Tab-separated table of C-alpha atoms (C1' of nucleotides) in Angstrom:
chain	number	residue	atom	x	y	z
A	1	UNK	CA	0.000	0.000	0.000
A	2	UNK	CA	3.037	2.236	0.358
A	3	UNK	CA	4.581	4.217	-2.695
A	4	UNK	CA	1.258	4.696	-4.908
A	5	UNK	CA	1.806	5.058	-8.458
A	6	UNK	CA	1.568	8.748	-9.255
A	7	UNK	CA	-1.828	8.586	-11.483
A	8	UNK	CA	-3.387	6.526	-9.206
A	9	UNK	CA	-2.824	9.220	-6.484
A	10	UNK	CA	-4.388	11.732	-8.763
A	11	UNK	CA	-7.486	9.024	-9.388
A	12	UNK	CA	-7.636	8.404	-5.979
A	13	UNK	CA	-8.454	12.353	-6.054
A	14	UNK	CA	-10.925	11.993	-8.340
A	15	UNK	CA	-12.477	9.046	-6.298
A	16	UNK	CA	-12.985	10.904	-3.724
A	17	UNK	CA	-14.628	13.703	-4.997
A	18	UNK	CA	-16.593	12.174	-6.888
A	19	UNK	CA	-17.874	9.918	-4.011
A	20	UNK	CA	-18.797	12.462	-1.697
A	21	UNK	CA	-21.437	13.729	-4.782
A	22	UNK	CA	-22.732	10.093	-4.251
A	23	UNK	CA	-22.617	10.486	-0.482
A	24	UNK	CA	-24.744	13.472	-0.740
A	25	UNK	CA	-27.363	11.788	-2.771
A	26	UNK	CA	-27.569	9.018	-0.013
A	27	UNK	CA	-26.127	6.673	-2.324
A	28	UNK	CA	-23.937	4.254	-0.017
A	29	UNK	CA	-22.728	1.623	-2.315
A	30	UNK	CA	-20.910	1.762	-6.099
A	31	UNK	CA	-19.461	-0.485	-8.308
A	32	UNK	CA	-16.192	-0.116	-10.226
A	33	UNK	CA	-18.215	0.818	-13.570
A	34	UNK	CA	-20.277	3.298	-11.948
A	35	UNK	CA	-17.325	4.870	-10.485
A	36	UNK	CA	-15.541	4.542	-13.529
A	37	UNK	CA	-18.202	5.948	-15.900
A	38	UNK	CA	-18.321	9.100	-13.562
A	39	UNK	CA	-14.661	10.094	-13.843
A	40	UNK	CA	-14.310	8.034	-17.768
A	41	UNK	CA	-11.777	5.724	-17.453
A	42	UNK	CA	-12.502	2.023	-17.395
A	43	UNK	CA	-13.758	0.367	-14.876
A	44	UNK	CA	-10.655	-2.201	-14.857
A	45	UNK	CA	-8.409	0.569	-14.176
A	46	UNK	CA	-10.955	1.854	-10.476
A	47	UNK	CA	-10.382	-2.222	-9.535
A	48	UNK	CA	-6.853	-1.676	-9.795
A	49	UNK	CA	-6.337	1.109	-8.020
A	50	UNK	CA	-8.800	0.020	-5.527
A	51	UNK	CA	-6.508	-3.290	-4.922
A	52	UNK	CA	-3.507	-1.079	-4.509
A	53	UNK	CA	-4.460	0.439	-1.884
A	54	UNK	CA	-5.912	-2.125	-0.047
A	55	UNK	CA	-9.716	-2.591	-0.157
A	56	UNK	CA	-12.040	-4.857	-1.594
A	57	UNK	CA	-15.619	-4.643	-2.141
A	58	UNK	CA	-18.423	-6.938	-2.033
A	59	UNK	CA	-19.713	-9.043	-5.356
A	60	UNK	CA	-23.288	-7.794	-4.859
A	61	UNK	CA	-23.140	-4.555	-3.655
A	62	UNK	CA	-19.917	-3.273	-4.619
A	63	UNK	CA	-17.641	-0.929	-2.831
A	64	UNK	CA	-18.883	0.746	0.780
A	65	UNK	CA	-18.625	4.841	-0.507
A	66	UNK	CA	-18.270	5.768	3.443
A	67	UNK	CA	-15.316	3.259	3.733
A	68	UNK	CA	-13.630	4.000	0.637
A	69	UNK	CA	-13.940	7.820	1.492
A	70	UNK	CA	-12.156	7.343	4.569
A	71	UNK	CA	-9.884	5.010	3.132
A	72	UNK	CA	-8.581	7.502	0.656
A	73	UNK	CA	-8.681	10.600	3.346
A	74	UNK	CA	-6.394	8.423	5.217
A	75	UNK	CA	-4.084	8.132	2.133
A	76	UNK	CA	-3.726	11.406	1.221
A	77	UNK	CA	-4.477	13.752	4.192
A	78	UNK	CA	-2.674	14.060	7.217
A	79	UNK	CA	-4.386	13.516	10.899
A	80	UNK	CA	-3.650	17.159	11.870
A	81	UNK	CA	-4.059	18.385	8.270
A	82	UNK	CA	-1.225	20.497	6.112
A	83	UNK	CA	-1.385	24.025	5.122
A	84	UNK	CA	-0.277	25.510	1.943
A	85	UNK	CA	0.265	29.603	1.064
A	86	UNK	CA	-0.012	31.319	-2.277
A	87	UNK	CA	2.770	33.433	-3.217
A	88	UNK	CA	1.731	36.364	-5.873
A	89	UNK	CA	-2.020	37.508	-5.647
A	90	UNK	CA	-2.744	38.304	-8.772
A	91	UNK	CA	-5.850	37.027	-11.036
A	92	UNK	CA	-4.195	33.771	-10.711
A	93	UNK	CA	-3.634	33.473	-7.019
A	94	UNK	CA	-6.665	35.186	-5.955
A	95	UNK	CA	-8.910	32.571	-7.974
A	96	UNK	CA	-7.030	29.690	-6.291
A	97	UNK	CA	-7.762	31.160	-2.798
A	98	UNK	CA	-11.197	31.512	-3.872
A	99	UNK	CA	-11.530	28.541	-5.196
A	100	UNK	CA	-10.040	25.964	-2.785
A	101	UNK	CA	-12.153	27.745	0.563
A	102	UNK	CA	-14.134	25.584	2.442
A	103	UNK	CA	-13.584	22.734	-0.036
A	104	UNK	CA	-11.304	20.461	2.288
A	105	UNK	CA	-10.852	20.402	5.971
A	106	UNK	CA	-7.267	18.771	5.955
A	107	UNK	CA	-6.295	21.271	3.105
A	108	UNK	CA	-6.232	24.710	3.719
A	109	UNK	CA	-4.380	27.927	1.913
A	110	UNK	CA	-3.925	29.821	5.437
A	111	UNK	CA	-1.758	32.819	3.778
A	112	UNK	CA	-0.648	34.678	0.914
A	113	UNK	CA	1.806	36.745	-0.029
A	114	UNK	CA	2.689	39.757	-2.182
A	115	UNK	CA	5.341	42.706	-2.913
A	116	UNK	CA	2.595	44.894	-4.024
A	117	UNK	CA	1.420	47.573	-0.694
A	118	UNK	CA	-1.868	47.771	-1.893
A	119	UNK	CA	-2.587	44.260	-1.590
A	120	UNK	CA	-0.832	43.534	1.613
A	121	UNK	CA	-2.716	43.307	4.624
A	122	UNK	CA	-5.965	42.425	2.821
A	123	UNK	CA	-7.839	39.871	3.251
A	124	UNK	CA	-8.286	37.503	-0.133
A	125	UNK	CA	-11.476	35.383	0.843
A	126	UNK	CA	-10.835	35.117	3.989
A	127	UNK	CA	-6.616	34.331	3.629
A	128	UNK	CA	-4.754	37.196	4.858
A	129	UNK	CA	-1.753	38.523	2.794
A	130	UNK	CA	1.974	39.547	4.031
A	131	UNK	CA	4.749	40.914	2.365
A	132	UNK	CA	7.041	38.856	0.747
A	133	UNK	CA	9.701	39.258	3.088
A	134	UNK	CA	7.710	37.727	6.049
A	135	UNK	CA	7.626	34.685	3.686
A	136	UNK	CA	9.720	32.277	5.515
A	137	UNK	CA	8.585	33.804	9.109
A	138	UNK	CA	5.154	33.528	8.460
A	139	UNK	CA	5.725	29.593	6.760
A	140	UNK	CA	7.625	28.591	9.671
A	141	UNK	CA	5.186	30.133	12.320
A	142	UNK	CA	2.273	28.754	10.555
A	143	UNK	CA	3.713	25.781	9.405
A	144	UNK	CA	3.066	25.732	6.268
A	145	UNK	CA	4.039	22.693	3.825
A	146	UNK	CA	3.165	23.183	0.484
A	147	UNK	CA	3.338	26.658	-1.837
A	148	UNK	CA	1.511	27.641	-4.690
A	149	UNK	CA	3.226	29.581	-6.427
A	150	UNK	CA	1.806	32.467	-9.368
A	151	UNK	CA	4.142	35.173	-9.083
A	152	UNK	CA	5.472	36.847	-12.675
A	153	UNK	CA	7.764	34.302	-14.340
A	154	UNK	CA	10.690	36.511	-14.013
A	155	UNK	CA	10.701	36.148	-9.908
A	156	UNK	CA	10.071	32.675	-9.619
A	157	UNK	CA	13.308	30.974	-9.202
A	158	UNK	CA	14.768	33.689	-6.983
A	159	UNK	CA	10.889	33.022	-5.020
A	160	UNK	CA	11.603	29.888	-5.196
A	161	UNK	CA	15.497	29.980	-3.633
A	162	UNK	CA	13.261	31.646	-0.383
A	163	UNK	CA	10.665	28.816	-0.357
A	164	UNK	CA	13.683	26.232	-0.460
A	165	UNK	CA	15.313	28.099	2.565
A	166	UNK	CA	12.039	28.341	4.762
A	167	UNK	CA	11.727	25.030	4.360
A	168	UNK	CA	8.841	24.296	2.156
A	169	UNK	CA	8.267	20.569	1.260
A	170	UNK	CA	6.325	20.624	-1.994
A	171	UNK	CA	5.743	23.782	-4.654
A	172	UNK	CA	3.292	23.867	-7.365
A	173	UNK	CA	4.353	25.872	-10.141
A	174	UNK	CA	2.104	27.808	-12.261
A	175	UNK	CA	4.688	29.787	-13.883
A	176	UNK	CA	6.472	29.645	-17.247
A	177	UNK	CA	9.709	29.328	-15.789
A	178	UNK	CA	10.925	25.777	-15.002
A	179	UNK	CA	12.022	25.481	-11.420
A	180	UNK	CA	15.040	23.709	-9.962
A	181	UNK	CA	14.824	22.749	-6.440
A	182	UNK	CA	16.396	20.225	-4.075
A	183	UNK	CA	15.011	16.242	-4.570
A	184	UNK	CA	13.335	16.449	-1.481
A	185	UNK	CA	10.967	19.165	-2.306
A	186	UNK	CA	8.145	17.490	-4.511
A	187	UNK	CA	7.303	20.054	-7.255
A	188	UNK	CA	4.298	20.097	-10.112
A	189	UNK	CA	4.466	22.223	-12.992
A	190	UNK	CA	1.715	23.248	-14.598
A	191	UNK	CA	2.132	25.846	-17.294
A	192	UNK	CA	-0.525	26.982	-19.372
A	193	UNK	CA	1.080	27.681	-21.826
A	194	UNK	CA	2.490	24.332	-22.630
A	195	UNK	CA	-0.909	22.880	-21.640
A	196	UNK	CA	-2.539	25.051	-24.979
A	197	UNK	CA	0.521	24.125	-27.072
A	198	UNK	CA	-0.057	20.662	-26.514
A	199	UNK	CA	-3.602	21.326	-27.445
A	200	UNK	CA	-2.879	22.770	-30.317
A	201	UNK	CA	-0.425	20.076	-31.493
A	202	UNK	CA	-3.234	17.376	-31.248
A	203	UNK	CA	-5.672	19.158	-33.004
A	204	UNK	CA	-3.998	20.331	-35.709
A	205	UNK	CA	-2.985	16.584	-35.519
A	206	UNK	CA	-6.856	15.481	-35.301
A	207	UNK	CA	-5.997	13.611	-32.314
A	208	UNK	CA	-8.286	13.447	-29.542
A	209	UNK	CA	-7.473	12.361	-25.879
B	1	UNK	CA	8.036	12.183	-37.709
B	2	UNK	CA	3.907	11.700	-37.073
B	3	UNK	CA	2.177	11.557	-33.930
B	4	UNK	CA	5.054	12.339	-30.971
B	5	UNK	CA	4.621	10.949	-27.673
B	6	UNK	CA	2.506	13.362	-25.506
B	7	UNK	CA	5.682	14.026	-23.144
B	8	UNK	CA	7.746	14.966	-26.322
B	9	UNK	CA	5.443	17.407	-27.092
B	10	UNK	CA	4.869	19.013	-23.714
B	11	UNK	CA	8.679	19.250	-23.608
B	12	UNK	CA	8.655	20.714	-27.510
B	13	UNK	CA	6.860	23.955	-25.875
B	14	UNK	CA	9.563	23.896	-23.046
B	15	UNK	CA	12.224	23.887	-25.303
B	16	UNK	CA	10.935	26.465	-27.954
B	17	UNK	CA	10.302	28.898	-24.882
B	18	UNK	CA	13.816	28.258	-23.539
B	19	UNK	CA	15.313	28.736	-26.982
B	20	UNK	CA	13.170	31.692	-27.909
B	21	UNK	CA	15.025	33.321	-24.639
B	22	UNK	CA	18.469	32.155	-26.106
B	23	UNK	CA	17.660	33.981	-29.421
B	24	UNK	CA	16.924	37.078	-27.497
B	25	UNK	CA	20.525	36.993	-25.568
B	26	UNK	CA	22.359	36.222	-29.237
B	27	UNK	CA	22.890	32.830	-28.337
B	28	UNK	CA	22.473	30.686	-31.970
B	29	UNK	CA	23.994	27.367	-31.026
B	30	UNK	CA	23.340	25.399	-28.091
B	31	UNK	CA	24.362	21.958	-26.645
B	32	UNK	CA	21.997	18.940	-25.483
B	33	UNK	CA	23.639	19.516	-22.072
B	34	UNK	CA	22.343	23.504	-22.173
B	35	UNK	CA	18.947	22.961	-23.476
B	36	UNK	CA	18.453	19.815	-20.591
B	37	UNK	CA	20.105	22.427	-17.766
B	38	UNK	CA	17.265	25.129	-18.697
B	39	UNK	CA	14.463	22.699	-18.154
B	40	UNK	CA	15.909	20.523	-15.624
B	41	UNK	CA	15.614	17.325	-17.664
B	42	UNK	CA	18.582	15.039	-19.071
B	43	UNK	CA	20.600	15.513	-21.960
B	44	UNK	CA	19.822	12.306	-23.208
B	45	UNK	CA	16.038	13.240	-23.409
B	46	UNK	CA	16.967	16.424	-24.881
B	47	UNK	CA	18.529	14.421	-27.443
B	48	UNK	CA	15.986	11.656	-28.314
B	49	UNK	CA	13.007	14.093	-28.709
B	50	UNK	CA	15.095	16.097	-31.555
B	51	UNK	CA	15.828	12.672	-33.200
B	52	UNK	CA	11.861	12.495	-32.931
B	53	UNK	CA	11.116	15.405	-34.726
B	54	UNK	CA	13.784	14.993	-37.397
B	55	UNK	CA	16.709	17.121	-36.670
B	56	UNK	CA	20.381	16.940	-36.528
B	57	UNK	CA	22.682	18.963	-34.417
B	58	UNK	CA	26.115	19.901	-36.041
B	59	UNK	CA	29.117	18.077	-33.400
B	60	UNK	CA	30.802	20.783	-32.183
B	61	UNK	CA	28.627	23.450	-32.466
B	62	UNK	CA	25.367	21.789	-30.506
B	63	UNK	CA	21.755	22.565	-32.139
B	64	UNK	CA	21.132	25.843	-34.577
B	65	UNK	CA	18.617	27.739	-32.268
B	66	UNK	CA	16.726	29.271	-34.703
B	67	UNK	CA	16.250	26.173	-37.410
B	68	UNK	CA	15.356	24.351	-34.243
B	69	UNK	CA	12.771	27.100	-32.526
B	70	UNK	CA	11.548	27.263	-36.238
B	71	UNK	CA	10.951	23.548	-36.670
B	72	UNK	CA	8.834	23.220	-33.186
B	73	UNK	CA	6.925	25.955	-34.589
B	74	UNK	CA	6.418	23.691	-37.594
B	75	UNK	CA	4.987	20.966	-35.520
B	76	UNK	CA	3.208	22.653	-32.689
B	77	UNK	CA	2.096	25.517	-34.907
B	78	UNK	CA	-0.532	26.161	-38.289
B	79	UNK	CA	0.449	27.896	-41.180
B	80	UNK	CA	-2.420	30.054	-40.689
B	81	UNK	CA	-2.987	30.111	-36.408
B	82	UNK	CA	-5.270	28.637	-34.462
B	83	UNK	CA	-7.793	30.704	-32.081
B	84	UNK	CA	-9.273	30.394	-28.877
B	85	UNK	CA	-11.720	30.619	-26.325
B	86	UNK	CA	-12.739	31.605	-22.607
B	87	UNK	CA	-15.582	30.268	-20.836
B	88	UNK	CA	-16.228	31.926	-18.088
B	89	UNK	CA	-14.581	35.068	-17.293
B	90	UNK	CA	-14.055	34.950	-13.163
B	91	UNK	CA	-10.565	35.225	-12.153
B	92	UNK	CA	-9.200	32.322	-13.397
B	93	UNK	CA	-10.226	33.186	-16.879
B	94	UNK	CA	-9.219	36.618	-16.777
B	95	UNK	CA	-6.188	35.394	-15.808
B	96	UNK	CA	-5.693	33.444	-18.387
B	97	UNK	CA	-6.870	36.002	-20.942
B	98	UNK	CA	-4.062	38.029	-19.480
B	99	UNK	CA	-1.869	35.945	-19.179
B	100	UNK	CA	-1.663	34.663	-23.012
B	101	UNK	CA	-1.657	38.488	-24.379
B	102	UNK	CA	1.006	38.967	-27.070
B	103	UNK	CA	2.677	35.626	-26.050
B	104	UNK	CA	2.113	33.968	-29.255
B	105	UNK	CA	1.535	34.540	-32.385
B	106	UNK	CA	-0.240	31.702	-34.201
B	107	UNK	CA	-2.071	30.885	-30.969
B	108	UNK	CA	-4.250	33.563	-30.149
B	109	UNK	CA	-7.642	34.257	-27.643
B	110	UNK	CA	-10.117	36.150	-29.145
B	111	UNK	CA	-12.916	35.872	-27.582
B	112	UNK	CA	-14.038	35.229	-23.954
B	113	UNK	CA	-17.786	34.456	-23.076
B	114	UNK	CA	-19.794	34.711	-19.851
B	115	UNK	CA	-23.418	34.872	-18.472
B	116	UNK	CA	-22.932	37.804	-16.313
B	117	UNK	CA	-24.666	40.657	-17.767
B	118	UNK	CA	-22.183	43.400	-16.206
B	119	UNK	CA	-19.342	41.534	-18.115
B	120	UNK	CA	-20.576	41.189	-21.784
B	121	UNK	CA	-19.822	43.744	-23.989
B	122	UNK	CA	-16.730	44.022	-21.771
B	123	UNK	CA	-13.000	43.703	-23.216
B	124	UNK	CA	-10.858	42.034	-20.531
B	125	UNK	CA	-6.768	42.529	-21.915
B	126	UNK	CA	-7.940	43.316	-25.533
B	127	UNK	CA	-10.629	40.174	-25.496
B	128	UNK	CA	-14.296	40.632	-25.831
B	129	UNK	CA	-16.473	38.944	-23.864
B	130	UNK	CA	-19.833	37.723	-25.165
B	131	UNK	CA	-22.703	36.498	-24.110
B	132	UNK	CA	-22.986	32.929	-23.247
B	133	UNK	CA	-26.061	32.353	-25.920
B	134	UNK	CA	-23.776	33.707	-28.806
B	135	UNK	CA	-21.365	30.854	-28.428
B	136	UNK	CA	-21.819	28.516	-31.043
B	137	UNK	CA	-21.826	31.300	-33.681
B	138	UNK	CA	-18.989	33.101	-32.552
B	139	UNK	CA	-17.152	29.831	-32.313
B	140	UNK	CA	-18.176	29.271	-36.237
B	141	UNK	CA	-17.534	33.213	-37.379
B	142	UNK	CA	-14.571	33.068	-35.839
B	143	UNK	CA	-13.117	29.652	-36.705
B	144	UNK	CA	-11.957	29.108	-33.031
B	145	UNK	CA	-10.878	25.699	-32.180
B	146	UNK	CA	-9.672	25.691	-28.787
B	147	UNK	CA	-11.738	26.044	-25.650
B	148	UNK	CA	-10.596	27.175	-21.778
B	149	UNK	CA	-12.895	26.144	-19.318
B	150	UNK	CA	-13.153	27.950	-16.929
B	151	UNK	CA	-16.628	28.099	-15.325
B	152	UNK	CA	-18.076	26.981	-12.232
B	153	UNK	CA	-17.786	22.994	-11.900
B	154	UNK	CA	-22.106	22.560	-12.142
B	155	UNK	CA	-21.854	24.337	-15.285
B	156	UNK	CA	-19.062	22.460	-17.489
B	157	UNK	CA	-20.991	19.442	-18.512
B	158	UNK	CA	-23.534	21.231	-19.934
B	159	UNK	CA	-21.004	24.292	-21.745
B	160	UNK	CA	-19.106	21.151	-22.867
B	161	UNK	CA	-22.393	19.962	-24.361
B	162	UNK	CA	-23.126	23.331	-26.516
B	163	UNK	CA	-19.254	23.470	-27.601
B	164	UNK	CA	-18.918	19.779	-28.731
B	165	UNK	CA	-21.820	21.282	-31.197
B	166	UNK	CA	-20.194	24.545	-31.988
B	167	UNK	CA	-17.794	21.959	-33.545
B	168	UNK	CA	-14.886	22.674	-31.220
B	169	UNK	CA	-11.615	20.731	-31.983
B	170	UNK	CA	-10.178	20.908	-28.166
B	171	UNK	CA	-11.157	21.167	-24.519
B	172	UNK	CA	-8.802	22.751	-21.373
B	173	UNK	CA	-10.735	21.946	-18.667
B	174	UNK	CA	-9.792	23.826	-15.150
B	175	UNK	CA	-13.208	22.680	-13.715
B	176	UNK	CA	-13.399	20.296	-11.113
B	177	UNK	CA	-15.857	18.184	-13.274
B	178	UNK	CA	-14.233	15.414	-15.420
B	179	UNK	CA	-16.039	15.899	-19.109
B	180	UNK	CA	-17.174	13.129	-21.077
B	181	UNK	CA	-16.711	14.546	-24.960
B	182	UNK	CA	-16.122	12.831	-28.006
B	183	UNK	CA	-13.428	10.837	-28.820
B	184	UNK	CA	-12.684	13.228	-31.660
B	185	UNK	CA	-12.130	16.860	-29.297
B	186	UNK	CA	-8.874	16.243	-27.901
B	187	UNK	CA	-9.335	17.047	-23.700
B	188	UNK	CA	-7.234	18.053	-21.367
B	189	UNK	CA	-7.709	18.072	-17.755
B	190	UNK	CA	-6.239	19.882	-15.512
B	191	UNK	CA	-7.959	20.896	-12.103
B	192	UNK	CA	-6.352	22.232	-9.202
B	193	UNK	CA	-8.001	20.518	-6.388
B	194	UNK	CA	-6.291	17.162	-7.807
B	195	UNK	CA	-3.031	19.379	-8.380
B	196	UNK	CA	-2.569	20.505	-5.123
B	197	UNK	CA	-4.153	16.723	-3.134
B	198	UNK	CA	-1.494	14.875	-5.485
B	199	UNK	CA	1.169	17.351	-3.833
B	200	UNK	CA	0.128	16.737	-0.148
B	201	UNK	CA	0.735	12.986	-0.803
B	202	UNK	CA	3.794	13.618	-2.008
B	203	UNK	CA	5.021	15.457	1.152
B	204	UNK	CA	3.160	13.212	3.437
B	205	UNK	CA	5.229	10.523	2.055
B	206	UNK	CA	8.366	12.584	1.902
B	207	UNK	CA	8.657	12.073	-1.796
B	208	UNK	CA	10.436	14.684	-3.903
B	209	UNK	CA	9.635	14.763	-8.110
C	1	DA	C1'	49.832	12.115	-37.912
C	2	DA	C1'	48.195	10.581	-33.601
C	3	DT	C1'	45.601	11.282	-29.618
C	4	DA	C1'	42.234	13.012	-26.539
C	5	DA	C1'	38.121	15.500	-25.583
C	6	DA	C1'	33.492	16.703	-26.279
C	7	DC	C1'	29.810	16.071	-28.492
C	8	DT	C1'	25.709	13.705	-31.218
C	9	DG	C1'	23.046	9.700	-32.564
C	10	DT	C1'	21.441	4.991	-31.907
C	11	DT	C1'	20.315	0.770	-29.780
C	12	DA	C1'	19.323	-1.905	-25.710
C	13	DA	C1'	17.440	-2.325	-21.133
C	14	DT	C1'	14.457	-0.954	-17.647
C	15	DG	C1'	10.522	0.916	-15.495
C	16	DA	C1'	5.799	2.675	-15.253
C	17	DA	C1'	1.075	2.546	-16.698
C	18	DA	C1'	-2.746	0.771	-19.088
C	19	DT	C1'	-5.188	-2.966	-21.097
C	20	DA	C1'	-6.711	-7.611	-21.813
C	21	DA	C1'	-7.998	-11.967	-20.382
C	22	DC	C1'	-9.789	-14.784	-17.261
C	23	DA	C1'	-10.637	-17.066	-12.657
C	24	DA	C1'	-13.555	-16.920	-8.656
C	25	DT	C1'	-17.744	-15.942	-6.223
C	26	DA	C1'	-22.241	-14.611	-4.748
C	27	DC	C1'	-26.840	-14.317	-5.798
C	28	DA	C1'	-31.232	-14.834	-8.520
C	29	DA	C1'	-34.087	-17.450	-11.163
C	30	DA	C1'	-35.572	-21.581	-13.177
D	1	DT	C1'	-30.316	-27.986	-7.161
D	2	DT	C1'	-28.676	-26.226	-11.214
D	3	DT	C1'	-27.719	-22.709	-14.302
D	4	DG	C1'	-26.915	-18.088	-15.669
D	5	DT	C1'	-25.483	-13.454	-14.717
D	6	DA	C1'	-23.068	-9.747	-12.825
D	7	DT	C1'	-19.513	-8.527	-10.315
D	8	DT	C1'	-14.757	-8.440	-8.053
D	9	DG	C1'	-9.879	-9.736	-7.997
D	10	DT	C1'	-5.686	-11.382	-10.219
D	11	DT	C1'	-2.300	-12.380	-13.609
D	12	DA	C1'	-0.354	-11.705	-18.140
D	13	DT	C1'	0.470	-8.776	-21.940
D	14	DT	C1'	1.176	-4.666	-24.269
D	15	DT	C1'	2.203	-0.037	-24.758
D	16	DC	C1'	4.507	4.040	-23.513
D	17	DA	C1'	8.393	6.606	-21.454
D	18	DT	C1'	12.850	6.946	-19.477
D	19	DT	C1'	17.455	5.643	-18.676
D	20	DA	C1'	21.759	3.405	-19.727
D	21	DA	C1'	25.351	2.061	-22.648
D	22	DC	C1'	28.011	2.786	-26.294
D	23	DA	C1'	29.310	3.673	-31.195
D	24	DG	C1'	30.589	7.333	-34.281
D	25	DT	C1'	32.400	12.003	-35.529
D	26	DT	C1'	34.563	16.348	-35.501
D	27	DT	C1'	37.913	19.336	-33.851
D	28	DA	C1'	41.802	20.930	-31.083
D	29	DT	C1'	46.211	19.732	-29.417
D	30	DT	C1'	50.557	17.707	-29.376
DNA sequence: AATAAACTGTTAATGAAATAACAATACAAA
DNA sequence: TTTGTATTGTTATTTCATTAACAGTTTATT
């Protein structure tokens, strides 16, 4: 059960959100092609993942939604929960605050930060934002594990350098510039702009998923 | 030279950005080792994916930088551009919209669409926003093939619907609702709420990349 | 001319992920 | 009780992606 293959930790994700929709319509059991048809993949590919982390269902009813809920909470959260920050409140950062509040207890973007004096000191639904140089006081105080970060491209790395020092353990990068940070830090990169390239490529290659 | 290996191509929009910055400091030639050190990846990949699309280096001069930036644009590129699309123009989408401005040429967003009243008629960074109703035609007037989603999750399904008609060619999807399109419209997911749960695994488990 | 250094290009091996095929089981219906 | 059906769970295969190993080539240096 240890060491999950990285796309079944982002399925396992998906499982779970899509669960709780089921948990809210008082539906307590599902089977792997119900599950499977509700995020489209196959329903082959739910059973495996399922295995790998250690349940089983039943051959009449399926899988228990409470358990499996629980079962994947367990998996990816933390008992105490971890807190993550957004560093650059622009359009970007401000619809990621807004986005993620209230939508996990064991998840939460407790601060932000910016250079801009306008900005600091306000309150971005209901995450308060400091000035970049109380970054790694404010990370270490609040304990803070994971950044987010959507700063201008050109500031990233040297953004990056601070998060390193304050002791971040995992970055998500939604800027164009590639980062390079120690092997302990876990990072994702998610640029947009590749992410429309590579749209383009396939349809101008009339190649769907 | 047909149909490269989705990570190739990801990494073809990677290079071309990191070249297009060489070009702009004078640099024309560059080594596998250089081009793998911008992008954090190995020379050896560097290597393999410009076998893949059909070009030689010289020995001791590296890669040409601009035959190379020229032949990704050959690949990821069309002769004649593609266009896109926002849906839904909250923060996300205007960041996008802002985000894309003057950044490439043959990939353009020209037009955004919401159903707020207050922001049709609207131009958010030099894009017009229309109403939601006048999607399908201004999809057809304006020959746009690529869609950003970027609406609120209960919506997507049913904007996916109406652009799957409006004869769309590709899907980003930033909503936390997996779509279910045709096989045909290439779809890309990419929601943050998986993003940033796939990262807290990671540091739970005290995994780097 | 010979040698060494620094590359590129190619093939082979490995690893990760998805798919296919099928065995096993519980239940319902005849 | 038997048979059929729908489901899970498991193993084997295939496909995709990365890494390793090394062969080949050009140039500078001696």
């Amino acid at each position: 059960m240890k060491n999950l293959p990285d796309k079944t930790v982002e399925r396992l994700s998906q499982y779970r959100r899509a669960l709780l929709v089921c948990l809210a319509d008082n539906k307590m059991h599902i089977f792997s092609h119900e599950l499977a048809g509700l995020i489209h993949i196959t329903p082959v590919q739910v059973r495996r993942d399922i295995i790998l982390i250690g349940y089983s269902g039943t051959l009449r009813k399926g899988y228990d939604v409470r358990e499996l809920v629980s079962l994947i909470g367990k998996i990816i959260d933390t008992e105490e929960g971890l807190r993550a920050c957004i560093v650059g409140v622009g359009n970007l950062g401000r619809a990621i605050i807004r986005y993620f509040k209230d939508k996990r207890t064991k998840l939460v973007i407790t601060a932000a930060f910016d250079t801009n004096p306008e900005k600091v000191k306000c309150v971005f639904s209901g995450v308060r934002c400091y000035p970049i140089e109380q970054l790694e006081s404010v990370i270490r105080e609040q304990d803070i594990s994971i950044a987010i970060l959507t700063v201008p491209g050109e500031v990233a790395a040297s953004v990056a350098e601070t998060l390193e020092k304050a002791g971040i353990r995992g970055i998500i990068n939604y800027t164009p510039t590639p980062l390079n940070v120690s092997e302990k830090i876990y990072l994702g990169e998610y640029d947009m702009i590749t992410s429309l390239e590579k749209a383009a490529y396939f349809v101008k290659n009339n190649r769907g998923e």
